[in-house]
Amino acid sequence: MKLPIYLDHHSTTPVDSRVLDAMFPYFRDEFGNAASRTHVFGWKAEAAVEAARERVAVAIHGSPVEIVFTSGATESNNLAIKGVVDANAAKGNHVVTAATEHPSVLDVCRRLERERKIELTVLPVDSMGRIELAAVRAAIGPRTVLVTLMLANNEIGTIHPIAEVGRITKAAGVLLHCDATQAVGKIPVDVQAMGIDLLSLTAHKLYGPKGIGALWLRRKNPRVRIAPQIDGGGHERGLRSGTLNVPGIVGFGRAVEIAIEGMDEERRRVRGLRDRLHRALASAIEGMTLNGSPDDGLDGNLNVSVAGVQAESLVIRLKDVAVSTGSACASASGGPSHVLRAIGVADDLVHASIRFGIGRFNTEEEIDYAAKRVVEEVQLLRETAPCSDEADARSSRRS
Ligand code: PMP
């Protein structure tokens, strides 16, 4: 077993060696610009991009002409939301989202609210992070142009009933954007069956490289129109200018292909490891509470709060086990997790929360070691914690 052990797969994933093998030639021999039409270097790069486009499209039951390559899901979310709002200004200015969305959705919506005076409805969630379908239906009005909801949550793993939401938005004639960053390659995603109109995804959450993602845009029933947010050479049908990241795109295609092929088996294995970790921690740590509902959430997600323990101190001491407090995305801006707050976790338990993300290459041996180390450090921290603080923290539970 090699240390440190990586249990933070919602943050990013290692690049699968099969993906790396596929990418390698496109750095050295096949380095052409996919937009170069006058020589074989360009043609080969373009052919590789188109093969990858097909793979990405097939994985979500879309068509290759509906894929726009971007730098990742942050850009895809920006392009989708700003693009729809800009293109539909004549029709309306109301956007519906939910409190547990990623900052690359929530912050975009808030900026549009401030700067473009859109009307924003942020739906609340219940203690498991679930939205209410009736609330989605009620939020949609004559001026609504977009509902944007994630498929799977990056902190607590909650999976939204997107197909049901899709039926509501279709009936109302409103576009549905779905941030499927944590879902593609982990659970089945079908833009047709789910009634999605725009979908964001990224390679680095599915064992592909960082800095490459895509926005899928429905072309028929309805044809989705968006305003580009980056102008330039007119790449990607004029929707996202900029020289294509050919090795990244090739890696993205291969990563998606591998993830889809092995999904059923990987889901079972990852869920087994997650449950093993949960059992080991729950049997040894008193006062541990679950955030979210592992039984019907993402297979690799386990988010817990350990009463009386500062998660920051715990993760610093766990030098040989890589886990995250709250979410890495939220911790980049330093704030406490908006997701845990939205599901009603009390402040002290928000600061006591740890997110485990189990992935493709984790083993039982690693899980057992990680559980043992977490239990050891929790015990040490509790022994050294001032008694009163610990008692206070233990007495507060999710509100
Ligand atoms: N949405 C969700 C749900 C995410 O988890 C992340 C990454 N943490 C993003 C969007 C942003 O993805 P990227 O890193 O590709 O910009």
PDB file of N, CA, C and O and ligand atoms in Angstrom, residues 10 72-74 77 102 104 150 152 154 179 181-182 202 204-205 329, ligand 1:
ATOM      1  N   HIS A  10     -14.156  13.765  -5.195  1.00  0.00           N
ATOM      2  CA  HIS A  10     -15.098  14.773  -5.700  1.00  0.00           C
ATOM      3  C   HIS A  10     -14.336  16.024  -6.119  1.00  0.00           C
ATOM      4  O   HIS A  10     -14.823  16.824  -6.896  1.00  0.00           O
ATOM      5  N   GLY A  72     -13.780  23.429 -18.906  1.00  0.00           N
ATOM      6  CA  GLY A  72     -14.214  22.693 -17.709  1.00  0.00           C
ATOM      7  C   GLY A  72     -15.631  23.077 -17.353  1.00  0.00           C
ATOM      8  O   GLY A  72     -16.274  23.879 -18.051  1.00  0.00           O
ATOM      9  N   ALA A  73     -16.124  22.509 -16.285  1.00  0.00           N
ATOM     10  CA  ALA A  73     -17.531  22.721 -15.943  1.00  0.00           C
ATOM     11  C   ALA A  73     -17.820  24.145 -15.464  1.00  0.00           C
ATOM     12  O   ALA A  73     -18.920  24.653 -15.647  1.00  0.00           O
ATOM     13  N   THR A  74     -16.827  24.799 -14.878  1.00  0.00           N
ATOM     14  CA  THR A  74     -17.044  26.193 -14.465  1.00  0.00           C
ATOM     15  C   THR A  74     -17.388  27.033 -15.694  1.00  0.00           C
ATOM     16  O   THR A  74     -18.368  27.790 -15.693  1.00  0.00           O
ATOM     17  N   ASN A  77     -20.839  26.008 -17.148  1.00  0.00           N
ATOM     18  CA  ASN A  77     -21.955  26.576 -16.380  1.00  0.00           C
ATOM     19  C   ASN A  77     -22.124  28.060 -16.686  1.00  0.00           C
ATOM     20  O   ASN A  77     -23.244  28.556 -16.856  1.00  0.00           O
ATOM     21  N   HIS A 102     -23.331  24.318  -7.079  1.00  0.00           N
ATOM     22  CA  HIS A 102     -21.912  24.678  -7.024  1.00  0.00           C
ATOM     23  C   HIS A 102     -21.767  26.195  -7.208  1.00  0.00           C
ATOM     24  O   HIS A 102     -22.591  26.814  -7.886  1.00  0.00           O
ATOM     25  N   SER A 104     -20.060  27.794  -9.185  1.00  0.00           N
ATOM     26  CA  SER A 104     -20.002  28.173 -10.604  1.00  0.00           C
ATOM     27  C   SER A 104     -21.395  28.275 -11.228  1.00  0.00           C
ATOM     28  O   SER A 104     -21.535  28.708 -12.372  1.00  0.00           O
ATOM     29  N   MET A 150     -28.316  20.929 -10.446  1.00  0.00           N
ATOM     30  CA  MET A 150     -27.272  19.928 -10.628  1.00  0.00           C
ATOM     31  C   MET A 150     -27.871  18.524 -10.595  1.00  0.00           C
ATOM     32  O   MET A 150     -28.980  18.330 -10.082  1.00  0.00           O
ATOM     33  N   ALA A 152     -25.878  15.639  -9.450  1.00  0.00           N
ATOM     34  CA  ALA A 152     -25.381  15.061  -8.190  1.00  0.00           C
ATOM     35  C   ALA A 152     -24.562  16.110  -7.454  1.00  0.00           C
ATOM     36  O   ALA A 152     -23.758  16.818  -8.064  1.00  0.00           O
ATOM     37  N   ASN A 154     -21.747  17.779  -5.132  1.00  0.00           N
ATOM     38  CA  ASN A 154     -20.324  17.515  -4.933  1.00  0.00           C
ATOM     39  C   ASN A 154     -19.918  17.405  -3.469  1.00  0.00           C
ATOM     40  O   ASN A 154     -18.829  16.953  -3.155  1.00  0.00           O
ATOM     41  N   ASP A 179     -26.049  20.816 -14.257  1.00  0.00           N
ATOM     42  CA  ASP A 179     -24.622  20.657 -13.975  1.00  0.00           C
ATOM     43  C   ASP A 179     -24.424  19.195 -13.568  1.00  0.00           C
ATOM     44  O   ASP A 179     -24.719  18.807 -12.442  1.00  0.00           O
ATOM     45  N   THR A 181     -21.566  17.550 -13.541  1.00  0.00           N
ATOM     46  CA  THR A 181     -20.137  17.361 -13.307  1.00  0.00           C
ATOM     47  C   THR A 181     -19.811  16.134 -12.462  1.00  0.00           C
ATOM     48  O   THR A 181     -18.883  15.403 -12.755  1.00  0.00           O
ATOM     49  N   GLN A 182     -20.558  15.935 -11.380  1.00  0.00           N
ATOM     50  CA  GLN A 182     -20.238  14.821 -10.470  1.00  0.00           C
ATOM     51  C   GLN A 182     -20.952  13.536 -10.877  1.00  0.00           C
ATOM     52  O   GLN A 182     -20.766  12.502 -10.236  1.00  0.00           O
ATOM     53  N   THR A 202     -17.216  17.714 -17.123  1.00  0.00           N
ATOM     54  CA  THR A 202     -15.786  18.016 -17.084  1.00  0.00           C
ATOM     55  C   THR A 202     -15.003  16.712 -17.002  1.00  0.00           C
ATOM     56  O   THR A 202     -15.495  15.730 -16.436  1.00  0.00           O
ATOM     57  N   HIS A 204     -11.946  16.090 -15.546  1.00  0.00           N
ATOM     58  CA  HIS A 204     -11.070  15.735 -14.428  1.00  0.00           C
ATOM     59  C   HIS A 204     -11.791  15.083 -13.243  1.00  0.00           C
ATOM     60  O   HIS A 204     -11.162  14.667 -12.280  1.00  0.00           O
ATOM     61  N   LYS A 205     -13.123  14.977 -13.334  1.00  0.00           N
ATOM     62  CA  LYS A 205     -13.839  14.243 -12.287  1.00  0.00           C
ATOM     63  C   LYS A 205     -14.041  12.790 -12.690  1.00  0.00           C
ATOM     64  O   LYS A 205     -14.585  11.999 -11.934  1.00  0.00           O
ATOM     65  N   CYS A 329     -14.097  23.135  -3.229  1.00  0.00           N
ATOM     66  CA  CYS A 329     -14.485  24.312  -4.011  1.00  0.00           C
ATOM     67  C   CYS A 329     -14.884  25.446  -3.090  1.00  0.00           C
ATOM     68  O   CYS A 329     -14.513  26.585  -3.279  1.00  0.00           O
TER      69      CYS A 329
HETATM   70  N1  PMP B   1     -19.860  21.768 -10.681  1.00  0.00           N
HETATM   71  C1  PMP B   1     -19.652  20.862  -9.727  1.00  0.00           C
HETATM   72  C2  PMP B   1     -20.818  20.161  -9.105  1.00  0.00           C
HETATM   73  C3  PMP B   1     -18.356  20.565  -9.308  1.00  0.00           C
HETATM   74  O1  PMP B   1     -18.153  19.655  -8.364  1.00  0.00           O
HETATM   75  C4  PMP B   1     -17.268  21.254  -9.904  1.00  0.00           C
HETATM   76  C5  PMP B   1     -15.838  20.995  -9.490  1.00  0.00           C
HETATM   77  N2  PMP B   1     -15.640  20.935  -8.114  1.00  0.00           N
HETATM   78  C6  PMP B   1     -17.547  22.190 -10.910  1.00  0.00           C
HETATM   79  C7  PMP B   1     -18.853  22.417 -11.267  1.00  0.00           C
HETATM   80  C8  PMP B   1     -16.444  22.933 -11.602  1.00  0.00           C
HETATM   81  O2  PMP B   1     -15.750  22.088 -12.479  1.00  0.00           O
HETATM   82  P1  PMP B   1     -14.358  22.478 -13.125  1.00  0.00           P
HETATM   83  O3  PMP B   1     -13.338  22.178 -12.081  1.00  0.00           O
HETATM   84  O4  PMP B   1     -14.220  21.571 -14.317  1.00  0.00           O
HETATM   85  O5  PMP B   1     -14.403  23.898 -13.510  1.00  0.00           O
END
